[in-house]
Coordinates of C-alpha atoms and ligand atoms in Angstrom, one line a residue:
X717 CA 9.2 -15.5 12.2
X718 CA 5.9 -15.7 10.5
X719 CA 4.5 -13.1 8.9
X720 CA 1.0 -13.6 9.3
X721 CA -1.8 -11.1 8.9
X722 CA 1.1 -8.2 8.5
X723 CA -0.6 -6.0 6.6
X724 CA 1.6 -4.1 3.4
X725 CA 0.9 -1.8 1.0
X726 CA 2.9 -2.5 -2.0
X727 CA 3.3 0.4 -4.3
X728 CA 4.0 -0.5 -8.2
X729 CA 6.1 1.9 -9.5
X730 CA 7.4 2.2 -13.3
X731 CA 10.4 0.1 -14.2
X732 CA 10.8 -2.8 -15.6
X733 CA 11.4 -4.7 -13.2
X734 CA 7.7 -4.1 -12.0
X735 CA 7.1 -7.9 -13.0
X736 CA 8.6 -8.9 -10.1
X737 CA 6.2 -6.9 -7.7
X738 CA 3.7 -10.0 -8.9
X739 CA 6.3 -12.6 -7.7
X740 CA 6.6 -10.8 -4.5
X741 CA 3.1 -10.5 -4.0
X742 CA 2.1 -14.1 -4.5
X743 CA 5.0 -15.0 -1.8
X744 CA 3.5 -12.6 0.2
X745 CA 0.2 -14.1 -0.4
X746 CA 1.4 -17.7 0.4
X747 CA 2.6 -16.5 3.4
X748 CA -0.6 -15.3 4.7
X749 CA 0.2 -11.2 4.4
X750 CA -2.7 -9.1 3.4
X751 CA -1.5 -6.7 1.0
X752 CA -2.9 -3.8 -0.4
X753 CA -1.7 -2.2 -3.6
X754 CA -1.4 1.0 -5.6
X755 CA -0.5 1.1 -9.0
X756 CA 0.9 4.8 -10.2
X757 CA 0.6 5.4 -14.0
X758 CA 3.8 4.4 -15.3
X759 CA 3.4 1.2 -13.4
X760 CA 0.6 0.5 -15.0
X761 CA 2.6 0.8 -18.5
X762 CA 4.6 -2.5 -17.2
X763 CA 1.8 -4.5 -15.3
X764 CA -1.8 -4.5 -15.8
X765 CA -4.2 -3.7 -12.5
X766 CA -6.1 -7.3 -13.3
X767 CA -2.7 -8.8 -13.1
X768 CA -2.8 -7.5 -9.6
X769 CA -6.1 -7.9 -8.4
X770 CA -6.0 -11.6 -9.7
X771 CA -3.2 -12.4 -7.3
X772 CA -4.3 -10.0 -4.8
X773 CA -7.8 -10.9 -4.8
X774 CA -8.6 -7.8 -3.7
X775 CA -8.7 -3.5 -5.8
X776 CA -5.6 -2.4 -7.1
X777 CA -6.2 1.5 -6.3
X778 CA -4.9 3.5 -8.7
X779 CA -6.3 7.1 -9.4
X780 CA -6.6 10.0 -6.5
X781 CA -9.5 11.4 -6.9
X782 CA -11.7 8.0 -8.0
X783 CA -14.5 8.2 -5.9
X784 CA -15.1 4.7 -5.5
X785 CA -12.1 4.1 -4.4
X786 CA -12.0 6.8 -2.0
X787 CA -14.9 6.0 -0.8
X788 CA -14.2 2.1 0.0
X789 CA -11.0 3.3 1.7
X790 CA -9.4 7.3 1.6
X791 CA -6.0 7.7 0.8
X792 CA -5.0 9.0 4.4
X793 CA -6.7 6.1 6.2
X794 CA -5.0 3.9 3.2
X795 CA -1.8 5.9 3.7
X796 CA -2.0 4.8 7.6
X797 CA -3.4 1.4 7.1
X798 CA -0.4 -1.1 6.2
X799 CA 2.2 -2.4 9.0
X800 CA 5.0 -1.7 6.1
X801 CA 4.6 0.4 3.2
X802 CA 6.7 -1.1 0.3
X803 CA 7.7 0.7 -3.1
X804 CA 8.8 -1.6 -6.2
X805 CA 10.6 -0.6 -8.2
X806 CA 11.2 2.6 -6.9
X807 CA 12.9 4.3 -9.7
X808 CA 14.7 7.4 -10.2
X809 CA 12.3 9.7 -10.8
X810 CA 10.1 8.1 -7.7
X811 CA 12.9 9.2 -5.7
X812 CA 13.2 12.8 -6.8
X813 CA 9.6 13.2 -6.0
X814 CA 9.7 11.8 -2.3
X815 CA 13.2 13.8 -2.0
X816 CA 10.8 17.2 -2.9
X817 CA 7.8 15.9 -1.2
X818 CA 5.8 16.1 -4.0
X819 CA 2.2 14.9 -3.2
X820 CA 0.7 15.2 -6.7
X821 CA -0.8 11.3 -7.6
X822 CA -1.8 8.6 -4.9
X823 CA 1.5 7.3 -4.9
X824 CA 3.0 10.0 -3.4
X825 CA 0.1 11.4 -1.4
X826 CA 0.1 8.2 0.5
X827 CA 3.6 8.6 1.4
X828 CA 3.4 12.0 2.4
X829 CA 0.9 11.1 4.3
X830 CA 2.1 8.3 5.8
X831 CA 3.3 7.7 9.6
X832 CA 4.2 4.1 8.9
X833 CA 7.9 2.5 7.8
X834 CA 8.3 2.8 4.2
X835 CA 10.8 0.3 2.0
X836 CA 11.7 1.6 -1.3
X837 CA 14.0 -1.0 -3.3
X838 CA 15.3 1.3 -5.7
X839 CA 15.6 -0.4 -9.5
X840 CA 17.4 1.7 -12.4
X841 CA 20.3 1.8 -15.2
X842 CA 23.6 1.6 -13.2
X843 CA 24.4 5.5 -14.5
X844 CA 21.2 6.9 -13.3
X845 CA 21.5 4.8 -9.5
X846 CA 25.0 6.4 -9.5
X847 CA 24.4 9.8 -10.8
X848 CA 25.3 12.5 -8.3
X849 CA 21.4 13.9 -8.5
X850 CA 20.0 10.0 -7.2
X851 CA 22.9 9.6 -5.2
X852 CA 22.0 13.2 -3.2
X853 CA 18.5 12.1 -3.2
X854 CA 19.1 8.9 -1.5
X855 CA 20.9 10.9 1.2
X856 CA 18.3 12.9 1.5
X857 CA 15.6 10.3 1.6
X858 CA 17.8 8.0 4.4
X859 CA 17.9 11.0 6.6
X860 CA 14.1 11.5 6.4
X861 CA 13.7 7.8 7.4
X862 CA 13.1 6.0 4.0
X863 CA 14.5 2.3 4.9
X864 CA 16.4 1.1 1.3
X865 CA 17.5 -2.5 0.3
X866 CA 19.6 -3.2 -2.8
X867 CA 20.5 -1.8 -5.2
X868 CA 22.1 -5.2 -6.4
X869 CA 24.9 -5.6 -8.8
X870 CA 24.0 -7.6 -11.8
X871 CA 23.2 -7.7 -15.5
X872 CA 20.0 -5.4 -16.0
X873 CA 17.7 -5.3 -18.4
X874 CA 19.2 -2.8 -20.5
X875 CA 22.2 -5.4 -21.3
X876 CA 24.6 -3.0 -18.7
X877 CA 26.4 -4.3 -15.9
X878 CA 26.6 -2.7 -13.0
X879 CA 25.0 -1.6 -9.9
X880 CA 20.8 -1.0 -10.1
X881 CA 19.5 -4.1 -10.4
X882 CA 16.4 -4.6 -8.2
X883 CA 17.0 -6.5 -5.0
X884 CA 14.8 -9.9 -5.8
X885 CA 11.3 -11.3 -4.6
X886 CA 13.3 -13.7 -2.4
X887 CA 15.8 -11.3 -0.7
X888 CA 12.7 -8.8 0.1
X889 CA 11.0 -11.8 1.3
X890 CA 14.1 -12.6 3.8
X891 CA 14.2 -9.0 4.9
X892 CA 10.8 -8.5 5.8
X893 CA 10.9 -11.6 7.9
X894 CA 13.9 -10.2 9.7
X895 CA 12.5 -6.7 9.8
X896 CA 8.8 -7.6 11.1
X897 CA 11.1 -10.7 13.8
X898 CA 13.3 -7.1 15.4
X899 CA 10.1 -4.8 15.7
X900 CA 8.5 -7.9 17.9
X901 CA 11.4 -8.0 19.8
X902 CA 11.9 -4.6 20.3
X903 CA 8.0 -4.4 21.7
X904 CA 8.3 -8.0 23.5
X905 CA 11.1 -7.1 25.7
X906 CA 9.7 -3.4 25.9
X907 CA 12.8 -2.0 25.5
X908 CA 14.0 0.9 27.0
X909 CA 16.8 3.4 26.5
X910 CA 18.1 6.7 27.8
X911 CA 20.0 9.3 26.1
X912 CA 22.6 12.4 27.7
X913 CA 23.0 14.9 25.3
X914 CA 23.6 18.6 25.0
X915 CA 26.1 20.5 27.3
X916 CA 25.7 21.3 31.1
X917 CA 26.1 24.2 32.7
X918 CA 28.1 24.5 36.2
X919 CA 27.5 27.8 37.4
X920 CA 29.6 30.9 39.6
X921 CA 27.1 32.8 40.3
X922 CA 23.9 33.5 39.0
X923 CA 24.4 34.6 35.9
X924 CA 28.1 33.3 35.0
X925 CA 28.9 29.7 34.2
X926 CA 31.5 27.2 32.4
X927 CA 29.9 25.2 29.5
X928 CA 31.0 24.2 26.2
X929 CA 29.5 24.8 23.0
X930 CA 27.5 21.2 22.4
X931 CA 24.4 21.9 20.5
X932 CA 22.9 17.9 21.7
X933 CA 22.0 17.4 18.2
X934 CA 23.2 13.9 17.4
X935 CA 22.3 12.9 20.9
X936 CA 18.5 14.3 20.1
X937 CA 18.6 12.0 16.5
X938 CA 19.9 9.1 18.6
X939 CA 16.5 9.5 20.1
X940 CA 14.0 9.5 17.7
X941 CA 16.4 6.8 15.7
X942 CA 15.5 4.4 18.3
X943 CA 11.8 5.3 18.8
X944 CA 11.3 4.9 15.6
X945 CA 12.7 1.3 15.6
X946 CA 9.9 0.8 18.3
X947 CA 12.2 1.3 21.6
X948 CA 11.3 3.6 25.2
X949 CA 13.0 6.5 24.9
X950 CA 13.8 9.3 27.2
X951 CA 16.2 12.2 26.6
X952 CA 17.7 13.8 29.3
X953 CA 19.6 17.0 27.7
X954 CA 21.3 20.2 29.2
X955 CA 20.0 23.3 27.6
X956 CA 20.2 23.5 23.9
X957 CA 18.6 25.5 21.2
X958 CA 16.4 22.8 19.8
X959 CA 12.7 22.6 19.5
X960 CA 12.0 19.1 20.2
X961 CA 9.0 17.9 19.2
X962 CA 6.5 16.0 21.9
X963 CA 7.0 12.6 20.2
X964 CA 9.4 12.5 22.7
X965 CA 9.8 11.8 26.7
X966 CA 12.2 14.6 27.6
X967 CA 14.0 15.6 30.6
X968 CA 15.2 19.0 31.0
X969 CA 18.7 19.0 33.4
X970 CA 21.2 22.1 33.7
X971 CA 24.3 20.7 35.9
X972 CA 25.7 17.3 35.5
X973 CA 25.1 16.8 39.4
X974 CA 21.0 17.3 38.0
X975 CA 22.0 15.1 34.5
X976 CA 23.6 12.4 37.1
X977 CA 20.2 12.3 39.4
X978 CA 18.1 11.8 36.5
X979 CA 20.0 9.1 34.8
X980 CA 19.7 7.1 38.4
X981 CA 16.6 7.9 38.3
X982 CA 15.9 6.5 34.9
X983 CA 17.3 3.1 35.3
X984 CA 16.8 0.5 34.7
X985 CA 17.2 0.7 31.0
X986 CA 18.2 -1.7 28.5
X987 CA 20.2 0.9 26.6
X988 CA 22.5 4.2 27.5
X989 CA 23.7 6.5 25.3
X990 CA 25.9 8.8 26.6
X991 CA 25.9 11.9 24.2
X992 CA 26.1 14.9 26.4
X993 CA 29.1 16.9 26.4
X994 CA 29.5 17.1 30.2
X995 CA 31.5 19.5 32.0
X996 CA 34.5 17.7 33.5
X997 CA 34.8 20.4 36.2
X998 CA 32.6 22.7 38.4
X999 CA 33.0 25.5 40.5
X1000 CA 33.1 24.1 44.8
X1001 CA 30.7 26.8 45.2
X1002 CA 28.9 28.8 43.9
X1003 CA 27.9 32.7 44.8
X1004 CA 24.4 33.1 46.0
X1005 CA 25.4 37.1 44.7
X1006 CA 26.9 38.0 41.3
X1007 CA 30.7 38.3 42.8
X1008 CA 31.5 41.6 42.0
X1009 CA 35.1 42.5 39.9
X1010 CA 36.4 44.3 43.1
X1011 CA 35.6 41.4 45.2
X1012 CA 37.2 39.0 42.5
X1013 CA 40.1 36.5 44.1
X1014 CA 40.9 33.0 42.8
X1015 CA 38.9 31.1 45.7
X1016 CA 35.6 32.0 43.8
X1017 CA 37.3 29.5 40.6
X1018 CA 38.5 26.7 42.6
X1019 CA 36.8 23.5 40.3
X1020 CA 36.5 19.8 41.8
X1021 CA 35.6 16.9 39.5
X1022 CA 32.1 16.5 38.2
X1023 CA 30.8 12.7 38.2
X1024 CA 31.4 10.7 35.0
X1025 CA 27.9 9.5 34.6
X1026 CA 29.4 7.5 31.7
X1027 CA 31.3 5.8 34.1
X1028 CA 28.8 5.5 36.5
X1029 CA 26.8 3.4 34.0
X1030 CA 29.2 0.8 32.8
X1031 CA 30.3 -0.3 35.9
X1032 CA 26.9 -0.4 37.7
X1033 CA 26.7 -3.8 38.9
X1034 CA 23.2 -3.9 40.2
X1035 CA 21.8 -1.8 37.2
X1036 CA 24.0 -2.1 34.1
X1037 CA 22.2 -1.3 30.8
X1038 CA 22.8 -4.2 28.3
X1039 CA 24.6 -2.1 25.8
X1040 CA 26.4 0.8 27.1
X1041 CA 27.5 3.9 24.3
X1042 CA 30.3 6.6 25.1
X1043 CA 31.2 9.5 22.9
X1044 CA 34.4 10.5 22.3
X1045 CA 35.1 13.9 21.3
X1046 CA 38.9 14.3 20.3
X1047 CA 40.9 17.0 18.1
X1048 CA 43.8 14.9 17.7
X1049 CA 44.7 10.9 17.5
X1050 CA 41.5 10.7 17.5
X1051 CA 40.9 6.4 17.6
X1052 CA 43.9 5.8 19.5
X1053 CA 42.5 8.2 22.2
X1054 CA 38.8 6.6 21.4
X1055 CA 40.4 3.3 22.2
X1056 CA 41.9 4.2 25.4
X1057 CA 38.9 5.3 26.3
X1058 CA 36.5 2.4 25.4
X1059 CA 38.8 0.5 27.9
X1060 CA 38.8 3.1 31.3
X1061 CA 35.2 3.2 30.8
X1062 CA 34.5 0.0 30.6
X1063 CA 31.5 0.9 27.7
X1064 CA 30.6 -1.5 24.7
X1065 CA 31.1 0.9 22.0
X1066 CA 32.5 4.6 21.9
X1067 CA 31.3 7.1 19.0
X1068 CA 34.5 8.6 18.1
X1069 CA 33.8 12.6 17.1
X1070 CA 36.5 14.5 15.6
X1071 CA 35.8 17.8 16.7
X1072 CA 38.9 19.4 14.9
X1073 CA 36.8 21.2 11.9
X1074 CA 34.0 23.4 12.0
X1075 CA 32.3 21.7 9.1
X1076 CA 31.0 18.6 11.3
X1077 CA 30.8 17.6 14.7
X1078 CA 29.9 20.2 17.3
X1079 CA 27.3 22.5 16.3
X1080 CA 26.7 21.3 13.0
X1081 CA 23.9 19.1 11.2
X1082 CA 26.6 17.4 9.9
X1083 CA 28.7 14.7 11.8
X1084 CA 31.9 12.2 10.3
X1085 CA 32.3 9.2 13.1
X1086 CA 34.6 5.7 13.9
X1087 CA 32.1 3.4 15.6
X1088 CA 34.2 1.6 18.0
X1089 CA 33.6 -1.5 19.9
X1090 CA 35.4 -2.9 22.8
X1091 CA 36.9 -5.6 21.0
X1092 CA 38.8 -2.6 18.7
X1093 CA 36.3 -3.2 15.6
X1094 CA 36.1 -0.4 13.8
X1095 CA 33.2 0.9 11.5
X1096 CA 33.8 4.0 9.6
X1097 CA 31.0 6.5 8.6
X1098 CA 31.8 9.4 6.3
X1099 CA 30.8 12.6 6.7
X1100 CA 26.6 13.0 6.6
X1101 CA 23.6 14.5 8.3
X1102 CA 23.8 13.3 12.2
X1103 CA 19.8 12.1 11.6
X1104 CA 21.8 9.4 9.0
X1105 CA 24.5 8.6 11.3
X1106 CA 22.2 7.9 14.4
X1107 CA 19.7 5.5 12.1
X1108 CA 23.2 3.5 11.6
X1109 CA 23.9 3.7 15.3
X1110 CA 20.7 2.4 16.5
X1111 CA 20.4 0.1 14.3
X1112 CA 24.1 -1.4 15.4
X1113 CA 23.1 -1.2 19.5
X1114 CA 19.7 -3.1 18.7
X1115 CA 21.9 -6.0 16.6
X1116 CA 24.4 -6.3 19.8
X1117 CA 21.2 -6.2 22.1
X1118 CA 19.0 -8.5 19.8
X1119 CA 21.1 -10.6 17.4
X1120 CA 22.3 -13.5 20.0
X1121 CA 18.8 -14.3 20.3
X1122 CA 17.9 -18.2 19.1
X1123 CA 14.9 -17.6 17.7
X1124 CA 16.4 -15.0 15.1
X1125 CA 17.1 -16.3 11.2
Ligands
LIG1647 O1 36.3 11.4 29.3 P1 35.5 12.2 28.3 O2 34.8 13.3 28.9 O3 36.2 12.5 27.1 O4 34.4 11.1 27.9 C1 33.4 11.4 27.0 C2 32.3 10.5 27.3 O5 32.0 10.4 28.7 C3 31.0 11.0 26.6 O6 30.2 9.8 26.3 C4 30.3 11.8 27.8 O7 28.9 11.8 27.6 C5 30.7 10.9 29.0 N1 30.9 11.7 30.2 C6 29.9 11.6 31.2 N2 30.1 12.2 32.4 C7 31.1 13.1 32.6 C8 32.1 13.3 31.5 C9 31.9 12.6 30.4 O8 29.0 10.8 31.0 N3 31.2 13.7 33.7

């Protein structure tokens, strides 16, 4: 993968290991990027902007409100410019400002601003990386998006040992060439992926109806985790109480029957995702009248079996998505069940969801899952927002769908 006319901003940020931003850039450089920098003030305590602009061959912006610079370029247009925004070193106290969303020098006003992936490779004493406050603030910053590499273990230049030290100029280099090879695979084969989520409704009557209490939350995160990594998504959810923005193709169903149509009528797709907490059972019929209590009898209950659109999926032999995902939502046993399951269904990984505690899983922003693939690999994520957990997910279904590919390295 070349990575040719890529255009990055690289901000400087104020560590010490700001030196190697230099190294980085003249790679970059050699490599035919063309790179745009920002300097923030305590960079520019470490390295100088004519250090910069010698390798650069090009302004090192530095100030807000400079009205040459603004002028030449402004900070949103700068801020929506680059292919990849880059932060090195991002520091501790960089982080605490993106966590708050502080916008107060160009640094930060560019990010703020930005609409672009952003890299931060975080740099700092091994007490400060671990302290609870960065530690909270990386959460926070993975859920909004931020993409991290390293910290690395090592000696840093305070004489400790530990975890902190910067990831270096070579190991950003090989990331960026695997990053910017999976977003032109991703657009190449125009990949495409559908999403259940939510709960369905099967109704009685009009105004009666079994559901269950699935708010479709990790199944909407699932979503925009994959736009964002450049793939055609479209969400086909039961009614929920989300506001979803218009970044994404959405499909409205009620009853599984309606979630069933619209899945067939979505494929083919390179990816499915079944989320949604679909009813197993629905009424045979349903009253055209609100049945009255003095007209009640047992008949008006009588349930058949919904279709498993899960099912459906995996063993479609005209239109079978390359990687299938099933959700498992158990209270007890919950990975022996999960297992069980990956194997009637025939899917390539299960989410296992232990819906036991109020805490995480259904209803909450919160989710603890086993990812589980049909071989019986196992991948544990502990308990965090569901927008982390589905950044981890998609990133695992893209590697099964993309990894086999020769020309990846
Ligand atoms: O068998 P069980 O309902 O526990 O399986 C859960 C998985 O199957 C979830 O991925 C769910 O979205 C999917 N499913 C489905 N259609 C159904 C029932 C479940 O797609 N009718």
């Amino acid at each position: 993968m070349t990575l040719k006319n890529k255009k990055i901003l690289i901000i400087v940020g104020g560590g010490i290991a700001a030196y190697k931003a230099l190294d980085l850039i003249r790679l970059l450089k050699k490599n035919n990027v063309i790179i745009k920098t920002i300097l923030t003030k305590s960079g520019r305590e470490f390295v100088t902007p004519l250090s910069i602009t010698t390798l650069t061959k090009s302004k090192t912006f530095e100030d807000m409100f400079d009205k040459n610079s603004e002028a030449e370029i402004d900070h949103i247009s700068l801020s929506r410019w680059a292919d990849l925004i880059i932060v090195l070193p991002t520091t501790a106290n960089f982080m605490t400002k993106l966590s708050l969303g502080k916008a107060e020098d160009l640094a930060t006003t560019v990010l703020l601003a930005s609409n672009k992936d952003i890299l931060l490779v975080p740099a700092m004493n091994v007490r400060m990386w671990l302290h609870k406050a960065t530690q909270k603030n990386l959460n926070i910053l993975q859920d909004y998006g931020y993409h991290f590499i390293g910290p690395e273990k090592g000696e840093m230049a305070c004489g400790e040992y530990g975890e902190g030290k910067m990831s270096s100029p070579r190991q950003i280099f090989v990331y960026l060439k695997n990053y910017f090879h999976q977003k032109n695979l991703v657009k190449n084969k125009n990949l495409k992926a559908l999403i259940t989520t939510g709960p369905t409704r099967e109704y009685l009557d009009p105004v009666r109806y079994i559901s269950n209490e699935s708010s479709g939350k990790q199944g909407y995160e699932l979503a925009l985790a994959l736009k964002r990594l450049g793939v055609k998504t479209k969400l086909i959810t039961g009614p929920t109480n989300l506001t979803h923005g218009n970044d994404l193709k959405i499909k409205k169903i009620i009853s599984a029957k309606e979630m069933m149509d619209e899945v067939k009528k979505s494929l083919p797709v390179d990816i499915a995702i079944c989320a949604a907490a679909v009813s197993d059972f629905k009424p045979i019929r349903k009253s055209k009248t609100k049945i009255k209590r003095k007209n009640f009898n047992e008949k008006n209950i009588t349930l058949e079996k919904n279709p498993d659109i899960l099912d459906y999926l995996s063993k479609n032999n005209k239109a079978r998505p390359g990687v299938v995902v099933g959700f498992s939502a158990e209270t007890e046993n919950v990975i022996h069940n999960s297992i069980t399951k990956i194997k009637e269904k025939h899917c390539d990984l299960i989410i296992a969801n232990d819906v036991s505690r109020k805490s995480f899983g259904f209803n909450s922003d919160y989710n603890k899952v086993s990812i589980i693939d049909k071989n019986g690999k196992i991948k544990f994520i502990p308990k965090n927002k569901k927008s982390y957990i589905a950044n981890i997910i998609a990133k695992i279904i893209l590697d099964k769908l993309l990894v086999n590919d020769k020309n990846f390295n």
